[in-house]
Amino acid sequence: MKVLIHSSFERTRRRRAIWDRAMVYVLSLCAIGVLFILFNILTHLFIQGITSLNPEFFTNLPKPVGEKGGGMANAIAGTFTLLGLAVCLGVPIGLGAGIYLSEYADLKFAHAVRFMSDVMNGIPSIVYGIFAYTVCVLPMKSFSALSGGFALGIMMIPMITRTSEQFVRMVPVQLREAGLALGVPKWRVIVDIVVPAALGGIMTGIMVTLARVAGETAPLLFTAFGNRYWQHSLAQPIAALPLQVFTYAISPFDDWHRQAWAGAIVLILMVFMINGWAQFYVVRHSRWLSGK
Amino acid sequence: MKKILALFVAMILGASMAFADSTLINGAGATFPYPIYSKWFDEYGKANPGVMFNYQSIGSGGGIKQITAKTVDFGASDGPMSMDQLTAAPGRIYHIPTVMGAVVVAYNLEGVSKGLKLSGDVLADIYLGKITQWNDPRITEQNAGVNLPSSSIVVVHRSDGSGTSFIFTDYLSAVSSDWKGRVGKGTSVNWPIGLGGKGNEGVAGMLKQTPGSIGYVELAYAKQNGLPYAFMKNQSGSYIEPTLASTSKAADGAVIPADFRVSIVNSPNPESYPIASFTWLLIYKQMDDHTKGAAIVNFIKWAVTDGQKYAEDLDYAPLPANVVQMIQQKLEQVKY
């Protein structure tokens, strides 16, 4: 009897051990899969585009169709301009809404806003483009950098709202109470204690959002429109890296295909840099918070 | 945070400061003439440094829509605007032909190089699904000596709205009453059979990968990609290779109306290739902006005269002399 129990226990134990090990292998395979896909994309990009990635690419304007050479200088600058405009619109509103949701809103309202931001997050980006076309481009009677920045900016709002709300909420209640106990008004507690404490997370949220919209093509098709030249005012069409990559990739010319790959490399490197910057900022900020 | 903000502001301002006093003219539309247009804008810009033309090839349908919404300064299309579209526009729109192009019927048949002979009614019946085998007697009787396989014909068409499709279906409607009644012409139609490819590139890609396939692309595109294409039977019964010369002939003898909205497919000229078309710039008769209006008119005057010499290198047929003259008269009526 005793032996029997022991052996059945032993069998269960072994079965569980095998399951356990198998599942760990499966999970690690999944993790390797993620790296493998990223690695594959990167090597493919570099093989296809590296030959076109020269100084000319970063300093010259595009050449007319079918002629070799030329670069995407205006598109690279254009993407930065658009991101700048998007930040000007998306960050103040998103951050403000995030703080309000965490600090002031009653539960029901906060829940409703959160739900709406999640819905907005799921809206296909082309819809933002069409919206911006209707409210910006048509009344202004012109495609423009402003409308492109507007489309990207409103895309950023729900994402920034959600991330900043989460990070502001994570600030310990004791910190707030400490401030309030000293007689500091609530708004000063928020501005001087809560937000600085959450700043690392908030910045990460902004950076990740920025990296995400940097690669968007669809919202720009009918807003920023694309420009072969440097734009001279924000009310005019503007070139953008993803747009340029799209136009070049569907063209029948080999040299343009190579440049499209090079553009994609630059875009990915930009996203890497923005993400890296976010990481760096978080580490430095957490060091500063802990006083080291 | 402040540093980052300052950086962004600096970038926005920096990017906007360059070139303070030049005119930027925006246009959008057809992809078919995009290579010649971008060449023209580049050459014209070199000679006239104060003017910059920015053209985005979003498709003929898009060009018509944007010029109607006045979000661009000029539009471009491979198919003329319909009467409905013209009346929907907020002002009188002029069609100005710029060059002519040919749409070729390309195929992928092992052992058959360029020059398969096809007539319009056979082509229409292939696209209607009535002729399904490459060795159908109606094909072989036109191609004595060519060894045609018994494989089935894989029909490829454009999946997106396209001026190329308009020219192609315009031709099929002209040569086949059956096609005209069942399908008709347009930038996108209800194709009875076949696979769709996005853009000229998509169609060319499918043709290359699918043995036994047939499709239509622009002449320049077929040449650059080394696709074999058919010689089409024209109205007077000759099989004509699509070339610049035979494309030009399509406009010879055609009666060009004053508004230039004319189809030149299935031309009666005995030396003409039958699937040819003009491509048009769309401009308002009354321009809103004086500087831009003057620049656009000057550019068109240059493009239809001096600019025509760039056409042949890029596989477009130059305009006939009488059409150039008509355009110059028409431009006198544009107000700005």
PDB file of C-alpha atoms in Angstrom, chain B residues 131-280:
ATOM      1  CA  ILE B 131     -12.146  32.226 -74.744  1.00  0.00           C
ATOM      2  CA  THR B 132     -10.400  30.202 -72.081  1.00  0.00           C
ATOM      3  CA  GLN B 133      -7.627  28.263 -73.858  1.00  0.00           C
ATOM      4  CA  TRP B 134      -4.515  29.642 -75.491  1.00  0.00           C
ATOM      5  CA  ASN B 135      -4.994  27.262 -78.450  1.00  0.00           C
ATOM      6  CA  ASP B 136      -8.555  28.428 -79.095  1.00  0.00           C
ATOM      7  CA  PRO B 137      -9.070  28.481 -82.902  1.00  0.00           C
ATOM      8  CA  ARG B 138      -9.860  32.209 -82.791  1.00  0.00           C
ATOM      9  CA  ILE B 139      -6.357  32.880 -81.450  1.00  0.00           C
ATOM     10  CA  THR B 140      -4.485  30.301 -83.522  1.00  0.00           C
ATOM     11  CA  GLU B 141      -6.037  31.406 -86.813  1.00  0.00           C
ATOM     12  CA  GLN B 142      -4.397  34.818 -86.324  1.00  0.00           C
ATOM     13  CA  ASN B 143      -1.057  33.292 -85.333  1.00  0.00           C
ATOM     14  CA  ALA B 144      -0.068  30.775 -87.960  1.00  0.00           C
ATOM     15  CA  GLY B 145       3.285  29.220 -87.130  1.00  0.00           C
ATOM     16  CA  VAL B 146       3.181  30.081 -83.437  1.00  0.00           C
ATOM     17  CA  ASN B 147       3.025  27.059 -81.188  1.00  0.00           C
ATOM     18  CA  LEU B 148       0.313  27.935 -78.689  1.00  0.00           C
ATOM     19  CA  PRO B 149      -0.142  25.649 -75.672  1.00  0.00           C
ATOM     20  CA  SER B 150      -3.459  24.111 -74.638  1.00  0.00           C
ATOM     21  CA  SER B 151      -3.178  25.663 -71.187  1.00  0.00           C
ATOM     22  CA  SER B 152      -5.920  27.890 -69.852  1.00  0.00           C
ATOM     23  CA  ILE B 153      -5.659  31.653 -70.024  1.00  0.00           C
ATOM     24  CA  VAL B 154      -5.166  33.401 -66.686  1.00  0.00           C
ATOM     25  CA  VAL B 155      -6.657  36.886 -66.969  1.00  0.00           C
ATOM     26  CA  VAL B 156      -5.027  39.675 -64.921  1.00  0.00           C
ATOM     27  CA  HIS B 157      -6.502  43.150 -64.447  1.00  0.00           C
ATOM     28  CA  ARG B 158      -5.964  46.126 -62.160  1.00  0.00           C
ATOM     29  CA  SER B 159      -7.588  45.914 -58.741  1.00  0.00           C
ATOM     30  CA  ASP B 160      -7.288  49.658 -58.027  1.00  0.00           C
ATOM     31  CA  GLY B 161      -9.038  52.505 -59.798  1.00  0.00           C
ATOM     32  CA  SER B 162      -6.762  53.380 -62.659  1.00  0.00           C
ATOM     33  CA  GLY B 163      -6.510  55.509 -65.748  1.00  0.00           C
ATOM     34  CA  THR B 164      -4.847  52.561 -67.474  1.00  0.00           C
ATOM     35  CA  SER B 165      -7.973  50.484 -66.859  1.00  0.00           C
ATOM     36  CA  PHE B 166     -10.056  53.327 -68.269  1.00  0.00           C
ATOM     37  CA  ILE B 167      -8.090  53.349 -71.540  1.00  0.00           C
ATOM     38  CA  PHE B 168      -8.205  49.559 -71.763  1.00  0.00           C
ATOM     39  CA  THR B 169     -11.944  49.212 -71.088  1.00  0.00           C
ATOM     40  CA  ASP B 170     -12.639  52.202 -73.342  1.00  0.00           C
ATOM     41  CA  TYR B 171     -10.957  50.225 -76.120  1.00  0.00           C
ATOM     42  CA  LEU B 172     -12.806  46.987 -75.351  1.00  0.00           C
ATOM     43  CA  SER B 173     -16.108  48.896 -75.350  1.00  0.00           C
ATOM     44  CA  ALA B 174     -15.228  50.362 -78.740  1.00  0.00           C
ATOM     45  CA  VAL B 175     -14.512  46.972 -80.344  1.00  0.00           C
ATOM     46  CA  SER B 176     -17.017  44.688 -78.614  1.00  0.00           C
ATOM     47  CA  SER B 177     -20.681  45.498 -78.191  1.00  0.00           C
ATOM     48  CA  ASP B 178     -20.904  42.564 -75.812  1.00  0.00           C
ATOM     49  CA  TRP B 179     -18.272  44.141 -73.544  1.00  0.00           C
ATOM     50  CA  LYS B 180     -19.919  47.543 -73.840  1.00  0.00           C
ATOM     51  CA  GLY B 181     -23.262  46.106 -72.774  1.00  0.00           C
ATOM     52  CA  ARG B 182     -22.064  43.832 -69.992  1.00  0.00           C
ATOM     53  CA  VAL B 183     -19.111  45.692 -68.463  1.00  0.00           C
ATOM     54  CA  GLY B 184     -18.577  49.113 -70.030  1.00  0.00           C
ATOM     55  CA  LYS B 185     -15.703  51.528 -69.441  1.00  0.00           C
ATOM     56  CA  GLY B 186     -14.332  53.160 -66.332  1.00  0.00           C
ATOM     57  CA  THR B 187     -11.377  53.541 -64.002  1.00  0.00           C
ATOM     58  CA  SER B 188     -12.667  50.510 -62.136  1.00  0.00           C
ATOM     59  CA  VAL B 189     -15.299  48.179 -63.589  1.00  0.00           C
ATOM     60  CA  ASN B 190     -16.905  44.897 -62.551  1.00  0.00           C
ATOM     61  CA  TRP B 191     -14.476  42.495 -64.160  1.00  0.00           C
ATOM     62  CA  PRO B 192     -16.321  39.311 -65.234  1.00  0.00           C
ATOM     63  CA  ILE B 193     -13.272  37.132 -64.545  1.00  0.00           C
ATOM     64  CA  GLY B 194      -9.624  37.370 -63.614  1.00  0.00           C
ATOM     65  CA  LEU B 195      -7.144  38.195 -60.878  1.00  0.00           C
ATOM     66  CA  GLY B 196      -6.500  41.740 -59.660  1.00  0.00           C
ATOM     67  CA  GLY B 197      -3.085  43.318 -59.232  1.00  0.00           C
ATOM     68  CA  LYS B 198      -2.502  46.677 -57.548  1.00  0.00           C
ATOM     69  CA  GLY B 199      -0.855  49.164 -59.862  1.00  0.00           C
ATOM     70  CA  ASN B 200       1.152  48.486 -62.981  1.00  0.00           C
ATOM     71  CA  GLU B 201       3.705  46.835 -60.758  1.00  0.00           C
ATOM     72  CA  GLY B 202       1.180  44.424 -59.277  1.00  0.00           C
ATOM     73  CA  VAL B 203      -0.066  43.377 -62.718  1.00  0.00           C
ATOM     74  CA  ALA B 204       3.506  42.970 -64.027  1.00  0.00           C
ATOM     75  CA  GLY B 205       4.437  40.904 -60.976  1.00  0.00           C
ATOM     76  CA  MET B 206       1.477  38.568 -61.477  1.00  0.00           C
ATOM     77  CA  LEU B 207       2.276  38.191 -65.165  1.00  0.00           C
ATOM     78  CA  LYS B 208       5.863  37.236 -64.375  1.00  0.00           C
ATOM     79  CA  GLN B 209       4.856  34.659 -61.787  1.00  0.00           C
ATOM     80  CA  THR B 210       1.909  33.079 -63.617  1.00  0.00           C
ATOM     81  CA  PRO B 211       2.556  31.009 -66.751  1.00  0.00           C
ATOM     82  CA  GLY B 212      -0.300  31.354 -69.224  1.00  0.00           C
ATOM     83  CA  SER B 213      -1.354  34.776 -67.975  1.00  0.00           C
ATOM     84  CA  ILE B 214      -2.415  37.859 -69.913  1.00  0.00           C
ATOM     85  CA  GLY B 215      -2.704  41.424 -68.642  1.00  0.00           C
ATOM     86  CA  TYR B 216      -2.371  45.084 -69.600  1.00  0.00           C
ATOM     87  CA  VAL B 217       0.228  47.651 -68.572  1.00  0.00           C
ATOM     88  CA  GLU B 218       1.642  50.905 -69.879  1.00  0.00           C
ATOM     89  CA  LEU B 219       4.116  50.664 -72.730  1.00  0.00           C
ATOM     90  CA  ALA B 220       6.961  52.191 -70.692  1.00  0.00           C
ATOM     91  CA  TYR B 221       6.321  49.680 -67.978  1.00  0.00           C
ATOM     92  CA  ALA B 222       6.349  46.650 -70.252  1.00  0.00           C
ATOM     93  CA  LYS B 223       9.591  47.834 -71.839  1.00  0.00           C
ATOM     94  CA  GLN B 224      11.366  48.474 -68.548  1.00  0.00           C
ATOM     95  CA  ASN B 225      10.348  45.086 -67.183  1.00  0.00           C
ATOM     96  CA  GLY B 226      11.050  43.140 -70.368  1.00  0.00           C
ATOM     97  CA  LEU B 227       7.489  41.812 -70.696  1.00  0.00           C
ATOM     98  CA  PRO B 228       6.488  40.450 -74.121  1.00  0.00           C
ATOM     99  CA  TYR B 229       3.455  42.207 -75.573  1.00  0.00           C
ATOM    100  CA  ALA B 230       0.951  41.638 -78.354  1.00  0.00           C
ATOM    101  CA  PHE B 231       0.566  43.375 -81.715  1.00  0.00           C
ATOM    102  CA  MET B 232      -3.043  44.536 -81.910  1.00  0.00           C
ATOM    103  CA  LYS B 233      -5.244  44.471 -84.984  1.00  0.00           C
ATOM    104  CA  ASN B 234      -6.467  47.986 -85.751  1.00  0.00           C
ATOM    105  CA  GLN B 235      -9.572  49.198 -87.525  1.00  0.00           C
ATOM    106  CA  SER B 236      -8.062  48.782 -90.982  1.00  0.00           C
ATOM    107  CA  GLY B 237      -7.023  45.207 -90.246  1.00  0.00           C
ATOM    108  CA  SER B 238      -3.244  45.540 -89.771  1.00  0.00           C
ATOM    109  CA  TYR B 239      -1.460  44.119 -86.732  1.00  0.00           C
ATOM    110  CA  ILE B 240       0.426  47.006 -85.172  1.00  0.00           C
ATOM    111  CA  GLU B 241       3.291  46.912 -82.705  1.00  0.00           C
ATOM    112  CA  PRO B 242       2.859  49.460 -79.914  1.00  0.00           C
ATOM    113  CA  THR B 243       5.586  52.047 -80.501  1.00  0.00           C
ATOM    114  CA  LEU B 244       5.775  55.783 -80.056  1.00  0.00           C
ATOM    115  CA  ALA B 245       5.226  56.281 -83.781  1.00  0.00           C
ATOM    116  CA  SER B 246       2.161  54.046 -83.933  1.00  0.00           C
ATOM    117  CA  THR B 247       0.796  55.695 -80.770  1.00  0.00           C
ATOM    118  CA  SER B 248       1.213  59.154 -82.322  1.00  0.00           C
ATOM    119  CA  LYS B 249      -0.677  57.997 -85.386  1.00  0.00           C
ATOM    120  CA  ALA B 250      -3.722  57.327 -83.215  1.00  0.00           C
ATOM    121  CA  ALA B 251      -4.332  61.062 -82.940  1.00  0.00           C
ATOM    122  CA  ASP B 252      -3.681  61.677 -86.639  1.00  0.00           C
ATOM    123  CA  GLY B 253      -6.935  62.330 -88.395  1.00  0.00           C
ATOM    124  CA  ALA B 254      -8.938  62.229 -85.182  1.00  0.00           C
ATOM    125  CA  VAL B 255     -11.325  65.133 -84.772  1.00  0.00           C
ATOM    126  CA  ILE B 256     -10.187  66.935 -81.643  1.00  0.00           C
ATOM    127  CA  PRO B 257     -13.061  68.781 -79.966  1.00  0.00           C
ATOM    128  CA  ALA B 258     -12.514  72.218 -78.470  1.00  0.00           C
ATOM    129  CA  ASP B 259     -12.592  70.865 -74.924  1.00  0.00           C
ATOM    130  CA  PHE B 260     -10.039  68.131 -75.769  1.00  0.00           C
ATOM    131  CA  ARG B 261     -12.157  65.459 -74.099  1.00  0.00           C
ATOM    132  CA  VAL B 262     -11.638  62.899 -76.826  1.00  0.00           C
ATOM    133  CA  SER B 263     -11.044  59.196 -76.929  1.00  0.00           C
ATOM    134  CA  ILE B 264      -8.540  58.058 -79.552  1.00  0.00           C
ATOM    135  CA  VAL B 265      -8.822  54.297 -79.003  1.00  0.00           C
ATOM    136  CA  ASN B 266      -9.523  52.193 -82.094  1.00  0.00           C
ATOM    137  CA  SER B 267      -8.362  54.995 -84.364  1.00  0.00           C
ATOM    138  CA  PRO B 268      -9.264  54.764 -88.072  1.00  0.00           C
ATOM    139  CA  ASN B 269      -5.695  55.687 -89.078  1.00  0.00           C
ATOM    140  CA  PRO B 270      -4.246  52.589 -90.833  1.00  0.00           C
ATOM    141  CA  GLU B 271      -0.844  52.881 -89.134  1.00  0.00           C
ATOM    142  CA  SER B 272      -2.161  53.503 -85.623  1.00  0.00           C
ATOM    143  CA  TYR B 273      -1.889  51.290 -82.557  1.00  0.00           C
ATOM    144  CA  PRO B 274      -5.466  50.996 -81.291  1.00  0.00           C
ATOM    145  CA  ILE B 275      -5.097  51.198 -77.462  1.00  0.00           C
ATOM    146  CA  ALA B 276      -3.756  54.732 -77.135  1.00  0.00           C
ATOM    147  CA  SER B 277      -4.858  57.789 -75.230  1.00  0.00           C
ATOM    148  CA  PHE B 278      -4.061  61.355 -74.337  1.00  0.00           C
ATOM    149  CA  THR B 279      -3.387  62.197 -70.735  1.00  0.00           C
ATOM    150  CA  TRP B 280      -4.681  65.506 -69.452  1.00  0.00           C
TER     151      TRP B 280
END
